[in-house]
mmCIF file of C-alpha atoms in Angstrom:
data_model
loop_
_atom_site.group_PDB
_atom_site.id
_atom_site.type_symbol
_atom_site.label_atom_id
_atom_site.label_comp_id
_atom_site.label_asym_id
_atom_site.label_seq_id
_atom_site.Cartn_x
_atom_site.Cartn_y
_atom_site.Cartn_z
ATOM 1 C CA UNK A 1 123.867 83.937 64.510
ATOM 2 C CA UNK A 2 124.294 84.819 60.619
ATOM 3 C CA UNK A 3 124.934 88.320 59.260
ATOM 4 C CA UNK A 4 123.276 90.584 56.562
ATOM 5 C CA UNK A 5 124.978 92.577 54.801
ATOM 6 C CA UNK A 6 123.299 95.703 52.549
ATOM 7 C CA UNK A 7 124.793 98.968 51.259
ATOM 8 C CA UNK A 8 127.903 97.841 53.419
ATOM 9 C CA UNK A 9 126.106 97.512 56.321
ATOM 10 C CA UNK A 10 125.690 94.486 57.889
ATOM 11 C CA UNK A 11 122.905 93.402 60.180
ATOM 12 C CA UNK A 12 123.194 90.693 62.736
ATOM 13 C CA UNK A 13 120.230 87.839 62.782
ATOM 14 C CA UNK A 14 119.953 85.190 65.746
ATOM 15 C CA UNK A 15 118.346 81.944 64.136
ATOM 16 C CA UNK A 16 116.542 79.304 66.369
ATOM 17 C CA UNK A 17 115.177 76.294 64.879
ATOM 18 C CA UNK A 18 115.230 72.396 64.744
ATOM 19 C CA UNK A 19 118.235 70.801 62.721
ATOM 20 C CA UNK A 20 116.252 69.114 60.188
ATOM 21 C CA UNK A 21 116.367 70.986 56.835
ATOM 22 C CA UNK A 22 112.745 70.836 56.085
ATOM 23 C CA UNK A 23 110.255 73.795 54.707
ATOM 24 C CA UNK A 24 108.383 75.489 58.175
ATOM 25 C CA UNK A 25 107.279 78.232 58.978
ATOM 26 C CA UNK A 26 109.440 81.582 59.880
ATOM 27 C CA UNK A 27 108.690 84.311 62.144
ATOM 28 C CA UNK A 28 110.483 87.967 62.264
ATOM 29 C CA UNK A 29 110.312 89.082 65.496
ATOM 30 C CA UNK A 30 112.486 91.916 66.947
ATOM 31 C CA UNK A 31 114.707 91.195 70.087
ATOM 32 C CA UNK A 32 117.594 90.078 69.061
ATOM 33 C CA UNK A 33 119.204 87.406 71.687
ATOM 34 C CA UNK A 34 117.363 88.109 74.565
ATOM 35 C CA UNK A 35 113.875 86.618 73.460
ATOM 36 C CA UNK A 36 111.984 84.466 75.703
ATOM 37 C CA UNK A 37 113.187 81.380 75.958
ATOM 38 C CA UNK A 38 110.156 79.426 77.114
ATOM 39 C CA UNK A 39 108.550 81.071 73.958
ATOM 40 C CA UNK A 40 111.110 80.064 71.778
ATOM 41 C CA UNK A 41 111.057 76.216 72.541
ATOM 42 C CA UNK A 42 107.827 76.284 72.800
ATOM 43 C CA UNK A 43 107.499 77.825 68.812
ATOM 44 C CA UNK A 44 110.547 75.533 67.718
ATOM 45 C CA UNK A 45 108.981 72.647 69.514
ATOM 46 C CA UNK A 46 105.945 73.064 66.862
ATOM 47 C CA UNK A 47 108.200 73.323 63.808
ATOM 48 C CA UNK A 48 108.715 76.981 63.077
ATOM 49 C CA UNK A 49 111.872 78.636 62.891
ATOM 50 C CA UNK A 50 112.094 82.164 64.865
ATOM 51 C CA UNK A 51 113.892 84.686 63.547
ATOM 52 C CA UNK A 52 115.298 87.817 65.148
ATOM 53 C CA UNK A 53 117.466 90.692 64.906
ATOM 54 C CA UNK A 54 119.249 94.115 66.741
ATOM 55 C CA UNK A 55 116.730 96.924 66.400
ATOM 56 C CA UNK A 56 119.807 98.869 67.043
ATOM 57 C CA UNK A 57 121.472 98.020 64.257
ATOM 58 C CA UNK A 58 118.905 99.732 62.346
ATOM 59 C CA UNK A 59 118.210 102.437 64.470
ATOM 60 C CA UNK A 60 118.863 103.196 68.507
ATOM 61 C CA UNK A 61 115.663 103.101 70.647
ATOM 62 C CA UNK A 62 116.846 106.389 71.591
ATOM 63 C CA UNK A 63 115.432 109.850 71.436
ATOM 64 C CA UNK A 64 118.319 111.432 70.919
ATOM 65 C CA UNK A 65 120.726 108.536 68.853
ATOM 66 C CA UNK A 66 118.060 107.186 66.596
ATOM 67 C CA UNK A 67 118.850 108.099 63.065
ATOM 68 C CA UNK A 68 123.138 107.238 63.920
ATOM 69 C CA UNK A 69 122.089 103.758 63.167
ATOM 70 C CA UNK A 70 122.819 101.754 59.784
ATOM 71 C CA UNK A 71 119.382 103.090 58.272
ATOM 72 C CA UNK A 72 120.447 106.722 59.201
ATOM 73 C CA UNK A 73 123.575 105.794 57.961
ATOM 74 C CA UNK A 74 123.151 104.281 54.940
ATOM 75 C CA UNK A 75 120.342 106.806 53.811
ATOM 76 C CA UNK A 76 120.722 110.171 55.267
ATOM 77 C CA UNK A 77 118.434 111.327 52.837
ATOM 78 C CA UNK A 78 115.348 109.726 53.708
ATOM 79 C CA UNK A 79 112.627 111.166 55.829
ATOM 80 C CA UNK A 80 111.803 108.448 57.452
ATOM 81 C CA UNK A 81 111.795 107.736 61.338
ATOM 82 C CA UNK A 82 112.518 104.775 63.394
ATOM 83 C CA UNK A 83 109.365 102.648 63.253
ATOM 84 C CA UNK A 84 109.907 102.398 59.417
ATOM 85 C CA UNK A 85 113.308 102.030 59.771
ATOM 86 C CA UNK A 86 113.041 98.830 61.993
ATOM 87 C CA UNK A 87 110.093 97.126 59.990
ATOM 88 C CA UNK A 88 112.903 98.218 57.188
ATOM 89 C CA UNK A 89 115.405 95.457 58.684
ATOM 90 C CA UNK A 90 112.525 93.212 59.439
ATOM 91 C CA UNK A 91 112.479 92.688 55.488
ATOM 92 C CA UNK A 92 116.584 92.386 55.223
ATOM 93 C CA UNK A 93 115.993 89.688 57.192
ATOM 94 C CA UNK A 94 112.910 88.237 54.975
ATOM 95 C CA UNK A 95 115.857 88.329 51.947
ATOM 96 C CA UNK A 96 118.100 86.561 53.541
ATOM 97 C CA UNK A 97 115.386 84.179 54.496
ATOM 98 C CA UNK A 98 114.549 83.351 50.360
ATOM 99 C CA UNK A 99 118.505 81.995 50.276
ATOM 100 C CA UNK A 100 117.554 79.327 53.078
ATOM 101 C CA UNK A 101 116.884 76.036 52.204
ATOM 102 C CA UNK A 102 114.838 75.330 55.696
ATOM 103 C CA UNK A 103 112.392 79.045 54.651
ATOM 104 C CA UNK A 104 108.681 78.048 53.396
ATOM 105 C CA UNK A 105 108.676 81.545 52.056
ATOM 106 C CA UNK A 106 104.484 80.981 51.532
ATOM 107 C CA UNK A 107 104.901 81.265 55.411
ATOM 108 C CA UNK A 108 106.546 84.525 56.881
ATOM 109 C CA UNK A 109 104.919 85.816 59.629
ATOM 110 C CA UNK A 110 106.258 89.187 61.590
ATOM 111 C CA UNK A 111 105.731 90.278 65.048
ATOM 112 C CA UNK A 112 106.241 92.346 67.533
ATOM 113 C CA UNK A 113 104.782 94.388 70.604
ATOM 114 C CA UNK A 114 104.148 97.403 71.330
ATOM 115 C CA UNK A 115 106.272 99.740 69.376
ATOM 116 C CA UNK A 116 107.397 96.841 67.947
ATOM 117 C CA UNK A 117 103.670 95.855 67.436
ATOM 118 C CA UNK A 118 103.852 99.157 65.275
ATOM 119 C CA UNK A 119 106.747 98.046 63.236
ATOM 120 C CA UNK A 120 104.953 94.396 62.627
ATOM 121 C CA UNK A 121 103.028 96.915 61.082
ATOM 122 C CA UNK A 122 104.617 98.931 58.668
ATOM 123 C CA UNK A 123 106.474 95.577 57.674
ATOM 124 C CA UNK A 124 103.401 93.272 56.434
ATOM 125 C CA UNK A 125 101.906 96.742 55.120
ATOM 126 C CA UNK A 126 105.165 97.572 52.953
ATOM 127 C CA UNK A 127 106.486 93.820 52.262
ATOM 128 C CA UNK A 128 103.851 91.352 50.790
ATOM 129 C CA UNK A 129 106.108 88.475 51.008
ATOM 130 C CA UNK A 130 104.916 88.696 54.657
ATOM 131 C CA UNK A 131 101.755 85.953 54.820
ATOM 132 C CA UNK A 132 100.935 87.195 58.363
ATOM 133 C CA UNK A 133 101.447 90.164 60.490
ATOM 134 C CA UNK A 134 100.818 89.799 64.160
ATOM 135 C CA UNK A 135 100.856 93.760 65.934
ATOM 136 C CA UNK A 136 100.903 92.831 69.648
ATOM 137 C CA UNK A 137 99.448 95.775 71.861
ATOM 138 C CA UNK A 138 100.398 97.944 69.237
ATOM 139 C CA UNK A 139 98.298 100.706 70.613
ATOM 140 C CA UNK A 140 98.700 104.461 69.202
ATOM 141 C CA UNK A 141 100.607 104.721 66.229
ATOM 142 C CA UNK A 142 99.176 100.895 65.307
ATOM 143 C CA UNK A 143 95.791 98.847 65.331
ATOM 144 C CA UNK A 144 94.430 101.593 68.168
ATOM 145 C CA UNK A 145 91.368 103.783 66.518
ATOM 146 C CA UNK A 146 93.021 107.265 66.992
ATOM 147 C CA UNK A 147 89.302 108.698 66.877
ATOM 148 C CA UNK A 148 88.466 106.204 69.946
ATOM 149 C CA UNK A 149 91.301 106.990 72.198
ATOM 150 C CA UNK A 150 91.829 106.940 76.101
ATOM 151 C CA UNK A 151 90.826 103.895 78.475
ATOM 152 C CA UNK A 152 88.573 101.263 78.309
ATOM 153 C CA UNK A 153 85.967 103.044 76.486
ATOM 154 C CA UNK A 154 87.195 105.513 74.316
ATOM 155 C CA UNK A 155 86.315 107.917 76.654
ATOM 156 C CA UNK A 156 89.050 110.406 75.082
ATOM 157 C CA UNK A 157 90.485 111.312 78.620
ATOM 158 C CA UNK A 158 94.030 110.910 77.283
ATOM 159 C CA UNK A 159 96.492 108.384 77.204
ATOM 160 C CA UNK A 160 100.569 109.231 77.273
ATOM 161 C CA UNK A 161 99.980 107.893 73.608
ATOM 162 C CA UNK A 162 97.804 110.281 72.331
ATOM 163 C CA UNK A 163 99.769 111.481 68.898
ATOM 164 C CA UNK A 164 100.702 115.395 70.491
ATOM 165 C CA UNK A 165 101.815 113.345 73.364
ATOM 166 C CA UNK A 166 103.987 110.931 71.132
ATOM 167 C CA UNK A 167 105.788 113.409 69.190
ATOM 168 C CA UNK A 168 106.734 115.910 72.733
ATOM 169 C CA UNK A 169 110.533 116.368 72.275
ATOM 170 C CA UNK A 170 111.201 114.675 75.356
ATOM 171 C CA UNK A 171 108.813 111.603 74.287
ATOM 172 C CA UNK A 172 108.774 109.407 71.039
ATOM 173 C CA UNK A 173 109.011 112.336 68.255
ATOM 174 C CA UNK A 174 111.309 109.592 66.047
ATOM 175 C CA UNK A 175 109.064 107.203 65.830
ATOM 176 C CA UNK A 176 106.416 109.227 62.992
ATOM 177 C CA UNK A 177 107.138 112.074 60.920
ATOM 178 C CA UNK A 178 106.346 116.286 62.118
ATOM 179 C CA UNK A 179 103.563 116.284 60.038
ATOM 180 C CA UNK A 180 101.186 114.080 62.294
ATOM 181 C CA UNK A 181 101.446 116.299 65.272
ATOM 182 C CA UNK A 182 99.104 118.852 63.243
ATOM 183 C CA UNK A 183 96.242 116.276 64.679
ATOM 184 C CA UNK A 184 97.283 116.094 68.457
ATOM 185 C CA UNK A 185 97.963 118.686 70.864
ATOM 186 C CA UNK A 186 101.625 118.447 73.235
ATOM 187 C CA UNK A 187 99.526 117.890 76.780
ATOM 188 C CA UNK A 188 97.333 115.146 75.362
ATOM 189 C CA UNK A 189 94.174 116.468 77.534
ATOM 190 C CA UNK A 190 93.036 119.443 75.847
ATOM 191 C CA UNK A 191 90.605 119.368 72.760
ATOM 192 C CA UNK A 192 92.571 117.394 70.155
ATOM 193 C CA UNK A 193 92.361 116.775 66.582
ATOM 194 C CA UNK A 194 92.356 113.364 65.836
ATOM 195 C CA UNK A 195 88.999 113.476 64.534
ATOM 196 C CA UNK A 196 90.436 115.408 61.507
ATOM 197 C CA UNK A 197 92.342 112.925 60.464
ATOM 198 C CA UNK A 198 91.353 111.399 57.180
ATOM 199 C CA UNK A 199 91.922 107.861 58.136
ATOM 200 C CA UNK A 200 92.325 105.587 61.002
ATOM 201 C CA UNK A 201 93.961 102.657 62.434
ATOM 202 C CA UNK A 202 91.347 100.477 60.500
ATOM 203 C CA UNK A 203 93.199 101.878 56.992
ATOM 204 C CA UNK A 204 96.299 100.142 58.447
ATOM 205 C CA UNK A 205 95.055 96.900 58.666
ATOM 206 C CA UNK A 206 93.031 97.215 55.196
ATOM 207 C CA UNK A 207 95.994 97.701 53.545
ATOM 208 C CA UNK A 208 97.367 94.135 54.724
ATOM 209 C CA UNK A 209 94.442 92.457 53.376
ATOM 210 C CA UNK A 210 93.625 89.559 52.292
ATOM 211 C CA UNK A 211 96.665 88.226 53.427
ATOM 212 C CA UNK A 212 96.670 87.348 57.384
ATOM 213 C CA UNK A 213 96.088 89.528 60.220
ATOM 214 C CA UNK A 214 95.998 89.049 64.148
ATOM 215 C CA UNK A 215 95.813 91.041 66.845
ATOM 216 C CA UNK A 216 97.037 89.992 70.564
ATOM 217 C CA UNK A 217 95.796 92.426 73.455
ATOM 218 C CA UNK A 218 95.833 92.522 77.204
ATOM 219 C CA UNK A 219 92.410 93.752 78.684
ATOM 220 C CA UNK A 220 94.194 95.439 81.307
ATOM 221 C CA UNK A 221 96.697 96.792 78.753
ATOM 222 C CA UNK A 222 96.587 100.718 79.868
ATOM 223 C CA UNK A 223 98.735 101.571 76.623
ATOM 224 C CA UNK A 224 96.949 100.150 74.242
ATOM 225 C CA UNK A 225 93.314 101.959 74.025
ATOM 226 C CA UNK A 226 90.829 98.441 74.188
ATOM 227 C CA UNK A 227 88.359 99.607 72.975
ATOM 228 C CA UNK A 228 89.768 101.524 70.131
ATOM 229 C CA UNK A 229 91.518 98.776 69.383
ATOM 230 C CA UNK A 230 88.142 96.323 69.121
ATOM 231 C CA UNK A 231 86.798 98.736 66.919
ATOM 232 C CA UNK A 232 89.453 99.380 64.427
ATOM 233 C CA UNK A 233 89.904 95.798 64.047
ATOM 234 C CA UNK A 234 86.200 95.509 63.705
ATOM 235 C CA UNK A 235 86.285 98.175 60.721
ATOM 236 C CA UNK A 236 89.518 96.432 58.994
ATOM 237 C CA UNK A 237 87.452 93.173 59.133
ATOM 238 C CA UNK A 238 84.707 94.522 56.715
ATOM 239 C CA UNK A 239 87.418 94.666 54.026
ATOM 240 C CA UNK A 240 88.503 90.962 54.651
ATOM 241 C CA UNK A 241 84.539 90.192 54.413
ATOM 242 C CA UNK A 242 84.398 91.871 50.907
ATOM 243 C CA UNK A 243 87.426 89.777 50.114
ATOM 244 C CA UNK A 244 85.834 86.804 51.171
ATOM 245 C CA UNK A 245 88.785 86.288 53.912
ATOM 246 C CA UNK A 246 87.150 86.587 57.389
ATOM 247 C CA UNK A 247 89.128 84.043 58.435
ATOM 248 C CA UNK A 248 92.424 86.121 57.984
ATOM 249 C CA UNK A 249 91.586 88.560 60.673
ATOM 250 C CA UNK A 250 91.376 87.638 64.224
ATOM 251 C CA UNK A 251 91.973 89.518 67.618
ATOM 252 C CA UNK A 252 92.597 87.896 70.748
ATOM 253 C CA UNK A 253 92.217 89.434 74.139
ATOM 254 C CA UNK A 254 93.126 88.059 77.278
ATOM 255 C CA UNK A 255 93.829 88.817 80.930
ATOM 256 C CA UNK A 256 96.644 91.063 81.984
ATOM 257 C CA UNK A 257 98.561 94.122 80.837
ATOM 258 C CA UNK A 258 101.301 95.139 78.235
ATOM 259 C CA UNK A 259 102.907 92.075 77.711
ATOM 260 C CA UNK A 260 103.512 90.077 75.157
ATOM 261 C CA UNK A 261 103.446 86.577 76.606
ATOM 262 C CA UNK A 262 103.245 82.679 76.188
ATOM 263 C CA UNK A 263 99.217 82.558 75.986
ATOM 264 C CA UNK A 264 99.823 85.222 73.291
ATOM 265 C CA UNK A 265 101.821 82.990 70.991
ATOM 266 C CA UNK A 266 100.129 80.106 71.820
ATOM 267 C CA UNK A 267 97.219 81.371 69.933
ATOM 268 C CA UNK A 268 99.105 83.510 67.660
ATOM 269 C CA UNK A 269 100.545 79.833 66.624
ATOM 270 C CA UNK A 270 97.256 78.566 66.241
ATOM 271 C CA UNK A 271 96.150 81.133 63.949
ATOM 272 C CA UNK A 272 98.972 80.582 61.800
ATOM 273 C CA UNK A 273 98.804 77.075 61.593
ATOM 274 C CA UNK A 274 94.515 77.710 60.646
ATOM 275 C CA UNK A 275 95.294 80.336 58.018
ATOM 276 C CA UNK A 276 98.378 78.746 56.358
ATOM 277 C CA UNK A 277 98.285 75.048 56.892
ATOM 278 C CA UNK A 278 94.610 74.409 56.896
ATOM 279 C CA UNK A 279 94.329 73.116 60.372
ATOM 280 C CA UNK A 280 91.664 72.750 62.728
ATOM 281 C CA UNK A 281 91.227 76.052 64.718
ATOM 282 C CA UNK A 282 92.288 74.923 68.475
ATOM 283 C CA UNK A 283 91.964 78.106 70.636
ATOM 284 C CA UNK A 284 89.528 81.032 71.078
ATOM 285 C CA UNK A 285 90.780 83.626 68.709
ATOM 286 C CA UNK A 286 88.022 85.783 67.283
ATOM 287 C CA UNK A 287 87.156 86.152 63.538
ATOM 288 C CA UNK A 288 84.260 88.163 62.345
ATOM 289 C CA UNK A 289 80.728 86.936 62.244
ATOM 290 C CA UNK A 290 78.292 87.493 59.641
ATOM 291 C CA UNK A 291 75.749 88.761 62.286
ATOM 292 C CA UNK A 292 78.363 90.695 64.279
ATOM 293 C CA UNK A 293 77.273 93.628 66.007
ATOM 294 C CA UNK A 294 78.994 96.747 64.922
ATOM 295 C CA UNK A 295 79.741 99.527 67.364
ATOM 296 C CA UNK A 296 81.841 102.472 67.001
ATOM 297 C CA UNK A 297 81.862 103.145 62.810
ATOM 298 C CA UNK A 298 79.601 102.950 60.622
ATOM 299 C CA UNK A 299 81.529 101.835 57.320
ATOM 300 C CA UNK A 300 79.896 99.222 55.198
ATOM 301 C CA UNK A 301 81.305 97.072 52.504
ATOM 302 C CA UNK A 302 80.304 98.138 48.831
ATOM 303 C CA UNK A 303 77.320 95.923 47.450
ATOM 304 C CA UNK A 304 78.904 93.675 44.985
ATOM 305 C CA UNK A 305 77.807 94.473 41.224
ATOM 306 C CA UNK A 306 77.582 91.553 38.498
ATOM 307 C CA UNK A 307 80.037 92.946 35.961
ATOM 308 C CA UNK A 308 79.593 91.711 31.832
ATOM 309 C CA UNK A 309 82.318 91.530 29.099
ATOM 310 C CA UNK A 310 81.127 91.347 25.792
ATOM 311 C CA UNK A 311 77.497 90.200 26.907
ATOM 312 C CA UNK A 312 78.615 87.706 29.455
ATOM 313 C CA UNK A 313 79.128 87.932 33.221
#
């Protein structure tokens, strides 16, 4: 376990990875100590270094204790909440990574799931030092279309992540700021406003692009809004297709609920090792085809215009 220290506070980060001192691959994952250990062998087995740290440190996963953390602490003026704060730490621990010998810093990848899927988020968005960002079952708040929201098929019954829901007093108010429950409504069943929103999940993702991008999702995940979650990534994908990156932005579902488990990384691991080594893709992670079938927006890349300097193109 080393220590980070910034603004005199210092951050504790559990390091697991093989003795040899050579460049790999590093992955930010929340969790401190208590990670899976099958996981973790399994990751450090293939040559990656994982690397994780106390969310607590930065701020308590607590409704009423979250901002007497070292964020809170250390910058009481701020108006940020705890998601930020946490993807915050994330990229402490990405410095402390560029002083390590054994870092390929070409290969940071962050992680998480479910509000930590969130967090993944707002790190890769905010820090482009990170190559890929993995949300798992990030749900509301993340990759989940906020439009599309409740069930299987967006059938906007309500989920207990609907954003009025979310920011109830006696629910997850610290994770975003006030201002986004002007778009949801406190019982999460009534007529809502997330329609008025001018953007969606899909804007997240866009703004990570073209570096990588994968999604891991349970199909019996009841948090995280499938189908809303398909078509956000769906939309975010048209912006790695006018960037000429399809193969940057996957989603994976599989069987079970709100987990984040070994099938998960084992294809998370796979993508990785596709986008940043160059290998042979070995599992069945999707990427976007050029004949996919689009369902649930209707946003189109721009047509590509020949531009000319001086006469030439």
């Amino acid at each position: 376990m080393k220590q980070l220290c910034t603004k005199k506070k210092v951050f504790n980060v559990h390091v697991y990875r093989p003795k040899e001192e050579r460049k790999r691959l590093c992955i930010v994952i929340p969790g401190g100590d208590k990670l899976n250990q099958k996981i973790l062998q399994i990751a450090v087995q293939q040559g990656a270094a994982v690397l994780s740290y106390e969310i607590e440190e930065a701020a308590p996963d607590d409704r009423n204790q979250w901002n007497r953390g070292g964020c809170g602490q250390a910058y009481p003026e701020y108006s940020w909440r705890a998601l930020a704060m946490w993807g915050w730490l994330a990229s402490r621990v990405i410095d402390w990574l560029e002083t390590q010998t054994f870092a390929d810093m070409n290969k940071v990848v962050v992680t998480g799931h479910s509000r930590m899927g969130k967090m993944a988020l707002c790190c890769g968005i905010y820090d482009e030092r990170v190559a890929v960002t993995v949300p798992a079952g990030s749900g509301c708040g993340g990759m989940a279309s906020l439009r599309l929201n409740g069930g299987r098929l967006g059938e906007n019954i309500g989920r207990a992540e609907r954003i009025g829901v979310m920011l109830r007093k006696d629910n997850f108010y610290y994770w975003l700021l006030d201002s986004m429950a002007e778009y949801g409504t406190a019982d999460g069943l009534t007529r809502y406003r997330e329609n008025e929103l001018p953007f969606d999940a899909n804007i997240l993702g866009a703004c990570i692009a073209p570096r990588g991008l994968f999604l891991a999702e349970g199909l019996d995940d009841l948090w995280i809004n499938t189908f809303g979650t398909q078509t956000s990534w769906m939309a975010t994908a048209e912006v790695y297709r006018f960037m000429n990156a399809t193969s940057k932005c996957a989603i994976h579902y599989r069987e079970g609920g709100h987990e984040y488990n070994l099938e998960d990384w084992t294809v998370m691991l796979d993508f990785c090792r596709n986008v940043l080594d160059g290998t042979q893709k070995q599992t069945n992670y999707k990427t976007m085809k050029e004949d996919e079938v689009k369902c649930g927006y209707s946003w189109e890349i721009p047509v590509r215009q020949k531009e000319t300097y001086n006469g030439k193109e």
